CSV table of C-alpha atoms and ligand atoms in Angstrom, one decimal:
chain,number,residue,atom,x,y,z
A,1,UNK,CA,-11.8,-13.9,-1.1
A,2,UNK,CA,-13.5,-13.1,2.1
A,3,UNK,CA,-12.5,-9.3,3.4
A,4,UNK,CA,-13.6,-9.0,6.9
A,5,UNK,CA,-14.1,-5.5,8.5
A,6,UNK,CA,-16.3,-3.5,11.1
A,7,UNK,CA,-18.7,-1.0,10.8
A,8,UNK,CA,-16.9,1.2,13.0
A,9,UNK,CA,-13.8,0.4,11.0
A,10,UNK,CA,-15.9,1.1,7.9
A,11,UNK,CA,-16.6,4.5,8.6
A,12,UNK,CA,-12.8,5.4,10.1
A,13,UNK,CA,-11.5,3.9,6.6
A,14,UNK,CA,-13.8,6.4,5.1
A,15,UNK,CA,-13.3,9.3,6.8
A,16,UNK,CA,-9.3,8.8,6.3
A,17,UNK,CA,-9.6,8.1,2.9
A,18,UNK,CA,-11.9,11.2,2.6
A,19,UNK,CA,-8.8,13.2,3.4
A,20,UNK,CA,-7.4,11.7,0.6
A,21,UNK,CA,-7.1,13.2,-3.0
A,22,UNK,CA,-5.5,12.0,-6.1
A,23,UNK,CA,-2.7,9.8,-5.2
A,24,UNK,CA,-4.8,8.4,-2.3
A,25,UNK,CA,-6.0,5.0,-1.9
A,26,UNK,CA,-9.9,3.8,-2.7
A,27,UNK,CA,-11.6,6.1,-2.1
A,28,UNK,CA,-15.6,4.8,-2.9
A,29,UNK,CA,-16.9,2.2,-2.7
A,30,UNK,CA,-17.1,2.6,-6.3
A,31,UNK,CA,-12.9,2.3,-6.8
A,32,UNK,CA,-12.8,-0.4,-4.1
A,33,UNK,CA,-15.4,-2.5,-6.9
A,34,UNK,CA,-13.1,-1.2,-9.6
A,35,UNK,CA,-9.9,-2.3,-7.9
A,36,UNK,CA,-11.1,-5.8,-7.1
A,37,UNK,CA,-12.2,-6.3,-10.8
A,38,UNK,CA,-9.1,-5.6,-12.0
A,39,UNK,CA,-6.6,-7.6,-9.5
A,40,UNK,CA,-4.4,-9.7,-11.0
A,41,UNK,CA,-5.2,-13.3,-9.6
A,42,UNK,CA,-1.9,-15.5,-10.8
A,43,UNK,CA,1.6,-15.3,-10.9
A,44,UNK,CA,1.8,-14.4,-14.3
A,45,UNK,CA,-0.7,-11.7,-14.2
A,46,UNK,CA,1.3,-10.3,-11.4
A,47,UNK,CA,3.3,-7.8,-12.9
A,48,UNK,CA,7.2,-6.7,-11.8
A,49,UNK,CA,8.8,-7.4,-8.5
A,50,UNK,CA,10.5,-10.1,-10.1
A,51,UNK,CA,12.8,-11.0,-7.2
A,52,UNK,CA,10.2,-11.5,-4.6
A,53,UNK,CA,8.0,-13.4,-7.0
A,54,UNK,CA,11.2,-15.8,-7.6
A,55,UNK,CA,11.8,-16.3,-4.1
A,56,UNK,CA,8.4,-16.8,-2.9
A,57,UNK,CA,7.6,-19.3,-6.0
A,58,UNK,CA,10.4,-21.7,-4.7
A,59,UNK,CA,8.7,-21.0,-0.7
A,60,UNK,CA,5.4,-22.0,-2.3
A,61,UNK,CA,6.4,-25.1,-4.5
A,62,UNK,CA,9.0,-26.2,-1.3
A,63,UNK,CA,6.0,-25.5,1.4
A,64,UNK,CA,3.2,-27.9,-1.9
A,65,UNK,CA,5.8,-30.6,-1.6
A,66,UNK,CA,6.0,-31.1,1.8
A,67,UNK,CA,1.9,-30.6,2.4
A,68,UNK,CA,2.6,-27.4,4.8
A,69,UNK,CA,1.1,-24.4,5.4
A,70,UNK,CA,3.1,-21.4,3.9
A,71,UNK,CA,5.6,-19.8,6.3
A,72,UNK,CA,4.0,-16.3,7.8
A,73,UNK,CA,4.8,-13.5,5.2
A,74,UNK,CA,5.3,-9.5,6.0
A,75,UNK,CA,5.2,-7.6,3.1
A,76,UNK,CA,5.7,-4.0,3.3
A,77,UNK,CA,6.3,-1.1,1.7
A,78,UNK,CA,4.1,2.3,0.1
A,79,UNK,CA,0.1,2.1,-0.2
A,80,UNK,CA,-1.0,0.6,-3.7
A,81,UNK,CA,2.1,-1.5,-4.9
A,82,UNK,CA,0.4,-4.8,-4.3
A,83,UNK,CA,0.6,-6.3,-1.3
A,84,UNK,CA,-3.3,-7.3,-1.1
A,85,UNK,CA,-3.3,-8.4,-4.6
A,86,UNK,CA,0.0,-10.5,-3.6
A,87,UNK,CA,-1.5,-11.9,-0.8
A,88,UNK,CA,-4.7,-12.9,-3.3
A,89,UNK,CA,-2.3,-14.5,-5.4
A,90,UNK,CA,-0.5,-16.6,-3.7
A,91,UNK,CA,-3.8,-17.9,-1.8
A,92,UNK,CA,-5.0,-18.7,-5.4
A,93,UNK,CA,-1.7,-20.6,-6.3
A,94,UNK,CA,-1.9,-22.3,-3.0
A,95,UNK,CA,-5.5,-23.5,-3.8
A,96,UNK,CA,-6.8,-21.7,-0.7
A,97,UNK,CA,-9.7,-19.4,0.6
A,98,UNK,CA,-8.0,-15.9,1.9
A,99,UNK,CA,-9.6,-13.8,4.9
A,100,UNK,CA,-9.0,-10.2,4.5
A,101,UNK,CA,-9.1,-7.5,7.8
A,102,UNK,CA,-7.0,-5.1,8.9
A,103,UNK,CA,-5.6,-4.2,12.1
A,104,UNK,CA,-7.8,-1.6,12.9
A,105,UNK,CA,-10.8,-3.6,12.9
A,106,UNK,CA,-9.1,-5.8,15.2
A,107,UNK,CA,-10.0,-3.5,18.2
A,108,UNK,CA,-11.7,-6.3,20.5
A,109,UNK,CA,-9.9,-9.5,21.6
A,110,UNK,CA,-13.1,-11.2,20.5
A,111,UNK,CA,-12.5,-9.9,16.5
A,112,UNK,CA,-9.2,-11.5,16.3
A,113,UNK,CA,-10.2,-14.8,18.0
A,114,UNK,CA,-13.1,-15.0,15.9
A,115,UNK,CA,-11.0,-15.2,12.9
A,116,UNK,CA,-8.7,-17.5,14.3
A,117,UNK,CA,-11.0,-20.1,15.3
A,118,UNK,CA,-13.1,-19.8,11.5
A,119,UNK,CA,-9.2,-20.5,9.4
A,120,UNK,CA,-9.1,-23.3,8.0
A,121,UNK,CA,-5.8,-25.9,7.3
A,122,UNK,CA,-3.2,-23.7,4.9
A,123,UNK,CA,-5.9,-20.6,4.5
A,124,UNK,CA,-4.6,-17.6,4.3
A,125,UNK,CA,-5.0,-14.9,6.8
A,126,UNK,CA,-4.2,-11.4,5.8
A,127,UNK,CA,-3.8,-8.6,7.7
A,128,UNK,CA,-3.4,-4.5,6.4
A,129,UNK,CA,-2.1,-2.0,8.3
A,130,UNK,CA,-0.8,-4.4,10.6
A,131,UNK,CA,2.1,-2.3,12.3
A,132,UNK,CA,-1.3,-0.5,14.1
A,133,UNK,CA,-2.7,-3.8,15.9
A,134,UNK,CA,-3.0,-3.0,19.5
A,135,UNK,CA,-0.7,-5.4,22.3
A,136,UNK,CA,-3.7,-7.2,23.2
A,137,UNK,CA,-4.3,-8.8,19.6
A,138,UNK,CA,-0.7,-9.2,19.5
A,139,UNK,CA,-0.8,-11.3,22.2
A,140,UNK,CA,-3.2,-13.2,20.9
A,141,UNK,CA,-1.2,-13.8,17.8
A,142,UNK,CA,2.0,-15.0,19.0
A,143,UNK,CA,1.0,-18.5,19.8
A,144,UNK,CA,-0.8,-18.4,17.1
A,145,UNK,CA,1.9,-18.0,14.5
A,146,UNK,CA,3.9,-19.8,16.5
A,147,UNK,CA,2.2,-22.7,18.0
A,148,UNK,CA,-1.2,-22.6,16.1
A,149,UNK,CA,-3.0,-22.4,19.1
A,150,UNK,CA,-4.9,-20.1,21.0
A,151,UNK,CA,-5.1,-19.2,24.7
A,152,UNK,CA,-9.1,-18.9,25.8
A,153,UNK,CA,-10.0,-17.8,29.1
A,154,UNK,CA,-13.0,-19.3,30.9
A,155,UNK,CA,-15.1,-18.6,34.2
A,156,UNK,CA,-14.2,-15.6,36.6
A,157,UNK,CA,-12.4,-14.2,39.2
A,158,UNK,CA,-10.5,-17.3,40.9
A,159,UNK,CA,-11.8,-19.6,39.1
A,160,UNK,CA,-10.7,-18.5,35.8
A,161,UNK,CA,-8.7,-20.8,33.8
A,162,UNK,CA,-6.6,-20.2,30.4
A,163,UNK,CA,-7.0,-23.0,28.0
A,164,UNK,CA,-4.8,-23.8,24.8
A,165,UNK,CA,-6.9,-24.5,22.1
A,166,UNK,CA,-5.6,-26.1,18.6
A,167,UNK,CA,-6.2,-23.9,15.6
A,168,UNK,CA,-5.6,-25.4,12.1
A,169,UNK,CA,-2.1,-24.4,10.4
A,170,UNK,CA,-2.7,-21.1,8.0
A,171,UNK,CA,-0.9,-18.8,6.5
A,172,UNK,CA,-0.5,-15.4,7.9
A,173,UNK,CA,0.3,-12.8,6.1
A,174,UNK,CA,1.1,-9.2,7.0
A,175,UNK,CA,0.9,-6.1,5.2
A,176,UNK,CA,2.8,-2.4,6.2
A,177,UNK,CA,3.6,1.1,5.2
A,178,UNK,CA,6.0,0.8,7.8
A,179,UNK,CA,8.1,-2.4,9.3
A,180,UNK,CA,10.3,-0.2,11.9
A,181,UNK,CA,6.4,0.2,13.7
A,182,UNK,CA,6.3,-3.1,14.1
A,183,UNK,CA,7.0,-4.5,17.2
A,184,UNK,CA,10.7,-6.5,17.7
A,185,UNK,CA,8.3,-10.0,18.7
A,186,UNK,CA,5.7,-9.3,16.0
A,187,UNK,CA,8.1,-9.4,13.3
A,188,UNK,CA,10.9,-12.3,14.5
A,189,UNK,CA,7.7,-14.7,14.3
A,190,UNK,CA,7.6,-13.8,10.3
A,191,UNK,CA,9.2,-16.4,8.7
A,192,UNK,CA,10.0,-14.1,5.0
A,193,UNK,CA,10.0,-10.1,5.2
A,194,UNK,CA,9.8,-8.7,2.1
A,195,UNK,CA,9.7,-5.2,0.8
A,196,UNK,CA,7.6,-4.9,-2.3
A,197,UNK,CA,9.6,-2.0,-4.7
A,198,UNK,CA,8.5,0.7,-6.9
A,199,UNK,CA,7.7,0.0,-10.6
A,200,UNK,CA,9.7,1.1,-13.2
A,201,UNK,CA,7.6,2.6,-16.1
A,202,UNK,CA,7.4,-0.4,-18.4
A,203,UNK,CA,6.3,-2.6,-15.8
A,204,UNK,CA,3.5,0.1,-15.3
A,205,UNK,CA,2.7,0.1,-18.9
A,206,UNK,CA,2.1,-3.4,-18.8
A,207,UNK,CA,-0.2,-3.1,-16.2
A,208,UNK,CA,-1.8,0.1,-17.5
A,209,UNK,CA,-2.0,-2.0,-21.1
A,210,UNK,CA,-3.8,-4.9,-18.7
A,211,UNK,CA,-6.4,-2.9,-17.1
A,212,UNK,CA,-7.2,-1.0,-20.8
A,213,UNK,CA,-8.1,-4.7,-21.7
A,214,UNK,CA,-10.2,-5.4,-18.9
A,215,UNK,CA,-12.5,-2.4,-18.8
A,216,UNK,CA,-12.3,-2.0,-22.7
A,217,UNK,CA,-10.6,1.2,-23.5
A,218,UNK,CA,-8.6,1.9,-26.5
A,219,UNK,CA,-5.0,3.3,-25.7
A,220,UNK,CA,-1.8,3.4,-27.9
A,221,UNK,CA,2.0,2.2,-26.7
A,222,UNK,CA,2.9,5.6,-26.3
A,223,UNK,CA,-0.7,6.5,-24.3
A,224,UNK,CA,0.0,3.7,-22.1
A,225,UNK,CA,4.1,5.1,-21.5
A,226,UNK,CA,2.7,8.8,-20.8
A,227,UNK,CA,0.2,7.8,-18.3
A,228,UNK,CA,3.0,5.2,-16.8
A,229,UNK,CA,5.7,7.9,-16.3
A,230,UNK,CA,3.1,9.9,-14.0
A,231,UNK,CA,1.9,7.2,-12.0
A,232,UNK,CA,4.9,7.7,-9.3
A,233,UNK,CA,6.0,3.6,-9.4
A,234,UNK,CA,2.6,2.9,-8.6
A,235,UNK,CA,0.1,0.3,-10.2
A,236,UNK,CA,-2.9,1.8,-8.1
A,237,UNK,CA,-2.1,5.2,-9.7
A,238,UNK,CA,-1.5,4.3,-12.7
A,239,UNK,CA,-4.9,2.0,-12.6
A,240,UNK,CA,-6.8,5.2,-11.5
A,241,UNK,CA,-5.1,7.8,-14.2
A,242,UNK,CA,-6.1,5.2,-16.8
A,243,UNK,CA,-10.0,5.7,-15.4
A,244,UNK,CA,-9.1,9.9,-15.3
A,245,UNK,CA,-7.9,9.9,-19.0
A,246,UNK,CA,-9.9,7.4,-20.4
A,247,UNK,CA,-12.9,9.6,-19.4
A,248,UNK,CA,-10.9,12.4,-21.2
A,249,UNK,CA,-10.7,10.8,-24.3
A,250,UNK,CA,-14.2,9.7,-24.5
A,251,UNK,CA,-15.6,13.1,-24.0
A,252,UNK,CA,-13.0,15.3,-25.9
A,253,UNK,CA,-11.9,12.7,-28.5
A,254,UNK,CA,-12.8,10.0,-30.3
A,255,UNK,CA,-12.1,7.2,-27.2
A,256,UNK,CA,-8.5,6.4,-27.9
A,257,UNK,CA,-6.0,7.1,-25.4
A,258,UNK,CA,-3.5,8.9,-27.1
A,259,UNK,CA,0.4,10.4,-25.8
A,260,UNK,CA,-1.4,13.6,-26.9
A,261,UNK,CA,-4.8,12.7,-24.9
A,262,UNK,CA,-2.8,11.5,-22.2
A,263,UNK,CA,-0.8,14.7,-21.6
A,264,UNK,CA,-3.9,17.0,-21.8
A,265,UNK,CA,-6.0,15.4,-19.6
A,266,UNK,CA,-2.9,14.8,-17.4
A,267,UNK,CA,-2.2,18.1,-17.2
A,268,UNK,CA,-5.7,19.5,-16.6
A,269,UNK,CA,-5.7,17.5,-13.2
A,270,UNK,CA,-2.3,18.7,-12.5
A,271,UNK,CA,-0.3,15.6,-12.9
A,272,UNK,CA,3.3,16.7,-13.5
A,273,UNK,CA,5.8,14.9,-15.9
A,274,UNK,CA,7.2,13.7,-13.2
A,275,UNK,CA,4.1,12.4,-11.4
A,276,UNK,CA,4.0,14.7,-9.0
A,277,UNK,CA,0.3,16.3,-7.9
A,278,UNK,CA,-1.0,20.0,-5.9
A,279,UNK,CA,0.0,18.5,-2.6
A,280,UNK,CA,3.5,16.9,-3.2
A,281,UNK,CA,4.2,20.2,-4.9
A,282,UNK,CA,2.5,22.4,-2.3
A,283,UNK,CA,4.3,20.7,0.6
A,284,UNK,CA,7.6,21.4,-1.1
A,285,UNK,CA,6.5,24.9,-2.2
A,286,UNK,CA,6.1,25.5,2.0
A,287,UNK,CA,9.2,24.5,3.0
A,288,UNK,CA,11.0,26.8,0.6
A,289,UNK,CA,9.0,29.6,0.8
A,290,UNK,CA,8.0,29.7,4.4
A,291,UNK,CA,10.7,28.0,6.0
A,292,UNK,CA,13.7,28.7,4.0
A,293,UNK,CA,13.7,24.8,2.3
A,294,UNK,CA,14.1,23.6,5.7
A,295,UNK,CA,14.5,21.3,8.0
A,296,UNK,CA,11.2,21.6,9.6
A,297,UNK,CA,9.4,19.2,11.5
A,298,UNK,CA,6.2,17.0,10.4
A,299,UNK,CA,3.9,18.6,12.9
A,300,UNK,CA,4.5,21.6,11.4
A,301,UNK,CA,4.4,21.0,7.8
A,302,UNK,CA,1.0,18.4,8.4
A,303,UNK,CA,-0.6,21.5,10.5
A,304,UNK,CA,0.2,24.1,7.4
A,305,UNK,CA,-1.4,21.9,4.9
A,306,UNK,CA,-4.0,20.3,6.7
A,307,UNK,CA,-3.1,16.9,5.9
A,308,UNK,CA,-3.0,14.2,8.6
A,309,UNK,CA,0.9,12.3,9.2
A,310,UNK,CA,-0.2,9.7,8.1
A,311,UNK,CA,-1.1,10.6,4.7
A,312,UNK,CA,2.0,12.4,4.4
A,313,UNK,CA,4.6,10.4,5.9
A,314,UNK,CA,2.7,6.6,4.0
A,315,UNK,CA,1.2,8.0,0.5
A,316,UNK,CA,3.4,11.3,-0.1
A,317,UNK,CA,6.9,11.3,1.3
A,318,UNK,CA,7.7,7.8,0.1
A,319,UNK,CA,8.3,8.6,-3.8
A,320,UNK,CA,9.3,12.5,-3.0
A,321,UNK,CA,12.2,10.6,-0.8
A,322,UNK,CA,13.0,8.0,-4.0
A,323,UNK,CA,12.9,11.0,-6.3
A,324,UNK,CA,15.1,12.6,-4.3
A,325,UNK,CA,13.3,15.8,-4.0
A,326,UNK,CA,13.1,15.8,-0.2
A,327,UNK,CA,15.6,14.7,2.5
A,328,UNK,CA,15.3,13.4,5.6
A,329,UNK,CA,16.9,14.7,8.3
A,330,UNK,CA,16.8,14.2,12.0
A,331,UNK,CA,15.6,17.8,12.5
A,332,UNK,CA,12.8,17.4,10.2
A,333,UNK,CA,12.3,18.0,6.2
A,334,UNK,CA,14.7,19.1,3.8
A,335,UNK,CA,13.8,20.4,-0.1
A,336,UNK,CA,16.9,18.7,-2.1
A,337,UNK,CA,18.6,21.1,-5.1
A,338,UNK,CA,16.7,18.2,-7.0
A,339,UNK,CA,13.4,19.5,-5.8
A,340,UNK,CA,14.3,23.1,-5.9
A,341,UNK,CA,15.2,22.7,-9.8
A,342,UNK,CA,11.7,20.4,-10.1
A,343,UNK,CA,9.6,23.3,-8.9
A,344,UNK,CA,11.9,25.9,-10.8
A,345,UNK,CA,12.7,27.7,-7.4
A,346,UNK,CA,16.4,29.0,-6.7
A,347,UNK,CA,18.5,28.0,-3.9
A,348,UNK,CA,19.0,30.7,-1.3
A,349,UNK,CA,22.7,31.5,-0.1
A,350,UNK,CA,22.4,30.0,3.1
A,351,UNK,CA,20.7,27.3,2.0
A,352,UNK,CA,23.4,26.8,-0.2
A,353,UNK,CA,26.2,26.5,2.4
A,354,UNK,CA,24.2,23.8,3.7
A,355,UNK,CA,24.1,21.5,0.8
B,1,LIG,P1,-1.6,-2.4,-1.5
B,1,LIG,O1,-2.2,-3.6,-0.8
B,1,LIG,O2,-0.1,-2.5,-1.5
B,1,LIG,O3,-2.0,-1.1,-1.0
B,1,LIG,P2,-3.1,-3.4,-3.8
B,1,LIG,O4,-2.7,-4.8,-3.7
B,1,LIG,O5,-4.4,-3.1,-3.2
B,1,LIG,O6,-2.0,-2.5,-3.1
B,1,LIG,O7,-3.0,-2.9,-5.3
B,1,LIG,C1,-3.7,-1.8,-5.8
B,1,LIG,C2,-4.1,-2.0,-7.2
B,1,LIG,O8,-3.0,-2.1,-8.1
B,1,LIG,C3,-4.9,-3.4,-7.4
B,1,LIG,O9,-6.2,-3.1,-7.8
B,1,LIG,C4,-4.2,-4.1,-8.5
B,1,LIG,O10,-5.0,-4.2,-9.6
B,1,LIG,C5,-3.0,-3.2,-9.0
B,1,LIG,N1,-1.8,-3.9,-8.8
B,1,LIG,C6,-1.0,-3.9,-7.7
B,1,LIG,N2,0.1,-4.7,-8.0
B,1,LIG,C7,0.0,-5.1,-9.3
B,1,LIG,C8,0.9,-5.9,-10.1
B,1,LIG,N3,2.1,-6.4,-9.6
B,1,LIG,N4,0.5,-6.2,-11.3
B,1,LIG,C9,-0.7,-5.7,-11.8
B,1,LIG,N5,-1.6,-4.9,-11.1
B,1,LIG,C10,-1.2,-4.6,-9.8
């Protein structure tokens, strides 16, 4: 697996995921080692999303049969439900080499071609993040995707001249927090669109039970439900509890993850029962309390915290919206009687009117 990036990119990945805590994606270098170990590399290792696997295991076997590339893939959905590892898997099922980048470190022309002109027949080409690629590498992807072919300039002024040069057939395949930013051209040239869905907590025990295997650490059925039913339908949280507890139970126990352990050291990094951390309830506690539950706009409620919107509106919002505990609403955020009763708060009377 070949993951391609610049240094420039490098350090604008670190600084965003600096801003980061908790729920938030790698954030070393350290994690990013950790998460790579522990990436499931088949089908079968590939826990849940059951429907997508089913549908893209009949596009795989259909696309074996007749000796073609994969059609182009957009996956998208919240950070950390595994999109990357998916695109790793199905690379590996294809018998392929896959190029990782992502769209920010796609800045030049030059980056993209670059790529393009190093795939090789039925690779795979995967791309993060890539609702953010700028109209120039767009450009240069549409033939690309469409025609596997890429349009070179050469010489200057009036004697330039556009070539279109052959590229071998690959596999692209995109990854997004957020299809509706992707632009109307972008997406038609995907051939399947899929949106990759929370997990429910047994799936997440499963993977929790997984990763305990891998890295060695001792946890009971019921350890591995309690960490599960925190990790907000997420295998990258619930990967990086299972690290946070495990450490718990080595220094305060005797190693094994226990419900009991699990709870503890759950709730001494303020981890609800519920999943929910200091800045999913912090944001909530801000819209009740300083703007009578709401609606108030993003802006606002990013410039309070001291969050970025991104973070926010790709790694918070998501699983407070599939909760339930916050609504939506074209003049900004709402706190749901579902969140109010979460964070033990009571409605005001003209907030009640408006539910
Ligand atoms: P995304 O690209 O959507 O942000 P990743 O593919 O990087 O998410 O997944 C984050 C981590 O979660 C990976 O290290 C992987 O081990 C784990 N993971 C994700 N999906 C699954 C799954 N279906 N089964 C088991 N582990 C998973």
């Amino acid at each position: 697996m070949a993951i391609i990036s610049s240094d420039k990119e490098n350090e604008k990945t670190k600084s965003k995921e600096n801003s980061r805590e908790n729920i938030a994606p790698c954030e070393t270098d350290y994690d990013r080692c950790f998460e790579n170990s522990i990436r499931p590399k088949t089908f079968n290792e590939y826990i849940g999303q059951s429907q997508l696997k089913e549908t893209l295991k009949i596009s795989l076997d259909a696309s074996k049969q007749r000796q073609e590339s994969l059609d182009h893939l957009l996956l998208y959905g919240p950070p950390g439900l595994g999109k990357t590892t998916l695109a790793g898997v199905i690379a590996n099922e294809m018998g392929v080499n896959v190029k990782i980048t992502s769209a920010p470190a796609l800045e030049r022309p030059r980056d993209l071609i670059g790529i393009l002109m190093t795939v090789k027949t039925g690779e795979v080409l995967f791309i993060d993040e890539i609702h953010r690629l700028n109209k120039v590498a767009e450009e240069i992807l549409y033939p690309a995707m469409e025609d596997f072919s890429i349009d070179r300039t050469t010489g200057k002024g009036q004697s330039t001249k556009t070539l279109r040069v052959p590229i071998p057939k690959f596999t692209l395949i995109g990854a997004t927090t957020k299809a509706g930013a992707l632009s109307g051209p972008l997406r038609d040239r995907f051939g399947i669109i899929h949106r990759l869905e929370f997990y429910n907590n047994d799936e997440l025990s499963f993977v929790i039970k997984r990763t305990a295997s891998i890295i060695a650490a001792k946890i009971t059925e019921d350890g591995a439900s309690t960490i599960a039913s925190r990790s907000r339908g997420t295998p990258r949280i619930a990967n990086r509890l299972l690290k946070r507890v495990r450490d718990y139970a080595t220094v305060k126990a005797d190693g094994i993850i226990t419900k009991d352990i699990a709870i503890k050291s759950l709730d001494l990094l303020k981890v609800d029962h519920q999943g929910l951390d200091t800045t999913d309830r912090d944001l909530m506690k801000l819209i009740i309390e300083k703007y009578d539950g709401g609606p108030v706009g993003i802006d606002t409620l990013c410039a309070a915290l001291g969050e970025d919107i991104r973070t926010i509106e790709d790694v918070y919002e998501p699983f407070l919206l599939q909760m339930g505990f916050i609504q939506r609403t074209p003049r900004g955020r709402k706190v749901s009687p579902a969140g109010y009763k979460h964070l033990g708060c009571k409605i005001s009377s003209s907030q009640q009117n408006l539910f």
